[in-house]
PDB file of C-alpha atoms in Angstrom:
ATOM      1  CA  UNK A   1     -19.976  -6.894   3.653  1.00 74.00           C
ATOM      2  CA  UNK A   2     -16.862  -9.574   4.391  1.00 84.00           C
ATOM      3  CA  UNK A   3     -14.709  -8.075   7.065  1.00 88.00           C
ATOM      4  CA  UNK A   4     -10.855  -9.328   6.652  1.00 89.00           C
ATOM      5  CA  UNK A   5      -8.040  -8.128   8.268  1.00 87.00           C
ATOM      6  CA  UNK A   6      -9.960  -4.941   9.416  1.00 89.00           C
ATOM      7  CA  UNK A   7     -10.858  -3.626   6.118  1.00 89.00           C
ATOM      8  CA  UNK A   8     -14.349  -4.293   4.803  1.00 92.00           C
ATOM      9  CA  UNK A   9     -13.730  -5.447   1.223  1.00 91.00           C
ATOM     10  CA  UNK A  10     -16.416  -5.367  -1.843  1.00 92.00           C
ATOM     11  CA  UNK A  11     -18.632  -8.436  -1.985  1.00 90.00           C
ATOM     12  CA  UNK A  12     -19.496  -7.913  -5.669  1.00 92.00           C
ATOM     13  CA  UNK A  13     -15.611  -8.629  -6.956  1.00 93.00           C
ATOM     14  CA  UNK A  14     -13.696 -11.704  -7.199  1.00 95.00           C
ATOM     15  CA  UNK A  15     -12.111 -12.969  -4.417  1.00 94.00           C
ATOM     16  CA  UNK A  16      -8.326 -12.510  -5.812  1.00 94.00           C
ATOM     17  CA  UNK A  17      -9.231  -8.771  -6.720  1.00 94.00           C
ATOM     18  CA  UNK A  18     -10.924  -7.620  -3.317  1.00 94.00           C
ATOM     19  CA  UNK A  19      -8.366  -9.059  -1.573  1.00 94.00           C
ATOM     20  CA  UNK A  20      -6.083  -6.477  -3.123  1.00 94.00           C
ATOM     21  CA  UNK A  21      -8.274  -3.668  -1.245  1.00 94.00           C
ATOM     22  CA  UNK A  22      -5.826  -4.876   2.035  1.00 94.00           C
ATOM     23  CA  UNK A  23      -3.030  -3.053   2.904  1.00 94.00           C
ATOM     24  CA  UNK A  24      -0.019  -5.172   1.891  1.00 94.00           C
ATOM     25  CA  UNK A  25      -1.904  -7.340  -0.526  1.00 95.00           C
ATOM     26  CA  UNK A  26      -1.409  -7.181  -4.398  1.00 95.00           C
ATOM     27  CA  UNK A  27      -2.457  -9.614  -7.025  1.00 95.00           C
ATOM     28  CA  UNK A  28      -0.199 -11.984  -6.501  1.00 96.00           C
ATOM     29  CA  UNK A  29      -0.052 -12.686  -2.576  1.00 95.00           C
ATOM     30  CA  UNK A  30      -4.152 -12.878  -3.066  1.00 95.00           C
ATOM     31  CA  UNK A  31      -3.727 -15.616  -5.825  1.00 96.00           C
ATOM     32  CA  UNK A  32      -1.227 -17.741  -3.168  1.00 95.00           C
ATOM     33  CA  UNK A  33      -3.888 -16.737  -0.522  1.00 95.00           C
ATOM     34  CA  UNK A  34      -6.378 -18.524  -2.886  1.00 94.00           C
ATOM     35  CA  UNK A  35      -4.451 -21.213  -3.688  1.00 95.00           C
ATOM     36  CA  UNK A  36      -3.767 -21.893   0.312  1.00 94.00           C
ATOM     37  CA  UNK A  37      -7.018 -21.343   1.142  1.00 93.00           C
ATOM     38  CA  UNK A  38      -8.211 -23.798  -1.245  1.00 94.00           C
ATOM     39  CA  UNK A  39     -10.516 -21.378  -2.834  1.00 93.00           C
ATOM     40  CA  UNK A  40     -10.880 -20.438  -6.788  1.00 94.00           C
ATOM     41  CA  UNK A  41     -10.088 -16.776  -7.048  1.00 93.00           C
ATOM     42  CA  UNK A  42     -12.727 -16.251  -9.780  1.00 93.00           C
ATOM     43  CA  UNK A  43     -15.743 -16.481  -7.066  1.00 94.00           C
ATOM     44  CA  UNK A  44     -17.104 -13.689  -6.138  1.00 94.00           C
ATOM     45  CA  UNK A  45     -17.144 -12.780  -2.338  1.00 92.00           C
ATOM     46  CA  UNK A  46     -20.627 -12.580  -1.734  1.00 92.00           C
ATOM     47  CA  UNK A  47     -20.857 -16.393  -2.579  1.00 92.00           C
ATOM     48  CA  UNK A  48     -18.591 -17.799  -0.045  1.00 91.00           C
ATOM     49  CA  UNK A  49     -19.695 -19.254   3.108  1.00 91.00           C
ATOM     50  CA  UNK A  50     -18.177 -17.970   6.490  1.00 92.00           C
ATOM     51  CA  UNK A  51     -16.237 -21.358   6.763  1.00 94.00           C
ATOM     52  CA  UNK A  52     -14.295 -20.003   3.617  1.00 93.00           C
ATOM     53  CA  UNK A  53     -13.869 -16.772   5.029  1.00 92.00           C
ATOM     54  CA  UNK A  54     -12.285 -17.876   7.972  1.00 93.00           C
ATOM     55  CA  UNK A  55      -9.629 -19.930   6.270  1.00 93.00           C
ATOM     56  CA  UNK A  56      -8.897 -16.537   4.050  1.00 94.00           C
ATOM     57  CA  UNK A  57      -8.514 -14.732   7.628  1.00 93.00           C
ATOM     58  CA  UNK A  58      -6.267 -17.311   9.323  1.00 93.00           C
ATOM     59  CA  UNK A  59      -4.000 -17.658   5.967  1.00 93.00           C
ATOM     60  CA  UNK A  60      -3.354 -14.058   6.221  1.00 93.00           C
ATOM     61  CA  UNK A  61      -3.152 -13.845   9.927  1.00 92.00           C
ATOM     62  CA  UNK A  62      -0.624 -16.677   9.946  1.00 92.00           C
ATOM     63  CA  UNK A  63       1.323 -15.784   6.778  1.00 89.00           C
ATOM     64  CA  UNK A  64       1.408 -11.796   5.894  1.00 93.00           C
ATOM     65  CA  UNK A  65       1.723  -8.938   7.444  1.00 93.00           C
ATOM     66  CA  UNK A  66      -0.861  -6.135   6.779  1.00 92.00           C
ATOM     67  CA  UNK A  67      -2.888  -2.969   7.614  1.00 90.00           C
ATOM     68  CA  UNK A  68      -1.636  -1.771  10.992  1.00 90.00           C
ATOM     69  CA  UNK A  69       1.130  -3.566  11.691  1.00 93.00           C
ATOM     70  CA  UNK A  70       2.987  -3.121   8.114  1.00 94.00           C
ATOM     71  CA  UNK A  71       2.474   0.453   8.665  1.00 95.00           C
ATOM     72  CA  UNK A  72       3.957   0.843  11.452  1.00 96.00           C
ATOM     73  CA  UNK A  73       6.664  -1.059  10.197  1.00 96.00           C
ATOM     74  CA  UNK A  74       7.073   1.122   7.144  1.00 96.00           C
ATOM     75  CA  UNK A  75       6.817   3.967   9.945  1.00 96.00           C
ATOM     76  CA  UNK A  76       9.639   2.459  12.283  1.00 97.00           C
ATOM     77  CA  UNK A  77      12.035   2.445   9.478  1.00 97.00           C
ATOM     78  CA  UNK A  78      11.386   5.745   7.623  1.00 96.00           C
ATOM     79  CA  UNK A  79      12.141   7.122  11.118  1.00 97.00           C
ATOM     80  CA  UNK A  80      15.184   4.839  11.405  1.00 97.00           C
ATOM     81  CA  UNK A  81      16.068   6.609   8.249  1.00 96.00           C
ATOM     82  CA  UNK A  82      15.617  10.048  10.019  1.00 95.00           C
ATOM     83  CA  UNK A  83      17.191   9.129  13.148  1.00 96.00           C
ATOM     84  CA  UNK A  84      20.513   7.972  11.486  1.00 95.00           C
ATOM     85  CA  UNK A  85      20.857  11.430   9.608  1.00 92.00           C
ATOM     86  CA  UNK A  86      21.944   9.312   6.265  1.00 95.00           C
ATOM     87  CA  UNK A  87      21.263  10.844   3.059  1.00 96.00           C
ATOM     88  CA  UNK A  88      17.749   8.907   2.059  1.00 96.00           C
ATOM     89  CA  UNK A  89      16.710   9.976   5.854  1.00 96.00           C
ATOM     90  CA  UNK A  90      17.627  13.999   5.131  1.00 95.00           C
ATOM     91  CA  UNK A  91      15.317  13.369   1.573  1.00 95.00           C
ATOM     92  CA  UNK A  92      12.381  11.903   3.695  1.00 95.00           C
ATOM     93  CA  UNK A  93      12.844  14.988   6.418  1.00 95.00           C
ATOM     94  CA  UNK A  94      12.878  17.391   3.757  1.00 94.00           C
ATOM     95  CA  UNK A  95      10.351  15.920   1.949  1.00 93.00           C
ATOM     96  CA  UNK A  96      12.217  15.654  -0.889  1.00 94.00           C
ATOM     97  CA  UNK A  97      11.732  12.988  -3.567  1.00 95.00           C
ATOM     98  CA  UNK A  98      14.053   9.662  -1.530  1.00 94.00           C
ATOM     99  CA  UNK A  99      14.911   7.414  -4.518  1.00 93.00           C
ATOM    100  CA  UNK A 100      17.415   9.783  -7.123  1.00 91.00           C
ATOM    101  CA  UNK A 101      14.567  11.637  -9.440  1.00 92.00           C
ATOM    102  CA  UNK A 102      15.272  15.106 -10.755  1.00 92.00           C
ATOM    103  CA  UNK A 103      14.019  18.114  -8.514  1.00 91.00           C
ATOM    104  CA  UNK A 104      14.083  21.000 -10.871  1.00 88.00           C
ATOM    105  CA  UNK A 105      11.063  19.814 -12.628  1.00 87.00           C
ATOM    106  CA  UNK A 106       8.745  16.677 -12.342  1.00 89.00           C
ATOM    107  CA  UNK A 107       9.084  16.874  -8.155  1.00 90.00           C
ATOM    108  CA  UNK A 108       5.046  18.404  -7.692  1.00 91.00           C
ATOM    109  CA  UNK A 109       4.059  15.024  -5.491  1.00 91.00           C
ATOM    110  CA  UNK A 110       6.809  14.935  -3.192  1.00 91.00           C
ATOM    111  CA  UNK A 111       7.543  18.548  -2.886  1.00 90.00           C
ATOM    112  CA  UNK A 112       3.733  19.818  -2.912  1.00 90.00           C
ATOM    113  CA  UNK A 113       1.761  22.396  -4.649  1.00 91.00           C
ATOM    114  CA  UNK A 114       4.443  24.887  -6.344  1.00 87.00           C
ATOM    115  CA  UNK A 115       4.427  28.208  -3.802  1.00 84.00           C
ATOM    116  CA  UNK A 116       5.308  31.830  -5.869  1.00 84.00           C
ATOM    117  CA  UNK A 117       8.774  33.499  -5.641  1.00 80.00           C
ATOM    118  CA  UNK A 118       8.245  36.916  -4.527  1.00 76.00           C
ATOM    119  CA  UNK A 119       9.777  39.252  -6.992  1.00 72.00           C
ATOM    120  CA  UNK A 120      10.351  36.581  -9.908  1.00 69.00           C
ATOM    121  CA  UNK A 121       8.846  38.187 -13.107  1.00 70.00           C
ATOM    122  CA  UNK A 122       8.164  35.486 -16.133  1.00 71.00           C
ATOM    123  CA  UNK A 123      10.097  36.679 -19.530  1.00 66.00           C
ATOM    124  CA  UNK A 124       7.565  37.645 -22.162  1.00 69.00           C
ATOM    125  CA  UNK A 125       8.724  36.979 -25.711  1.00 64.00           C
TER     126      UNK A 125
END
């Protein structure tokens, strides 16, 4: 099992596509981290040696931020958000969806499962 950035990442997949199991890296910053790395994405990870391993860790040490620190980050300014009492800070304290979608209907993942009105009767036909 190839341990990178803190997350253990599946030794049976290509290179570019495990690397996507990282917090903070998608498709494309794993195909640069290939390409920087000197590596061909389409290798699978249980076929590199530890030399190429370590050049994938110090490319992503030196060049992205992920895991921990990019979620604290996100974190820090959600509650920056909150602190300032602006609108899209009142939507994440509510819990409400941030980003301008309709609330009336369509809000289930933000807003949670849908609690019973006491007293609300549905309308037969």
């Amino acid at each position: 099992m190839a341990r990178i950035a803190g997350v253990n990442i599946p030794t049976n997949k290509p290179v570019a596509y495990a690397l996507c199991y990282i917090h903070g890296i998608g498709q494309k910053s794993a195909f640069e981290i290939c390409k920087v790395a000197n590596i061909q994405p389409d290798v699978r990870v249980n076929k590199l040696s530890e030399e190429e391993l370590l050049r994938i860790r110090e490319t992503i040490d030196k060049g992205y931020t992920v895991e921990g620190d990019l979620r604290r980050v996100v974190a820090m300014n959600i509650k920056r958000l909150m602190d300032m009492a602006c609108y899209r800070g009142l939507r994440h304290r509510k819990g409400l969806p941030v980003r301008g979608q309709r609330t009336s209907t369509n809000a289930r993942t933000r807003k949670g499962p849908a609690k019973p009105i006491a007293g609300k009767k549905i309308a037969k036909k």
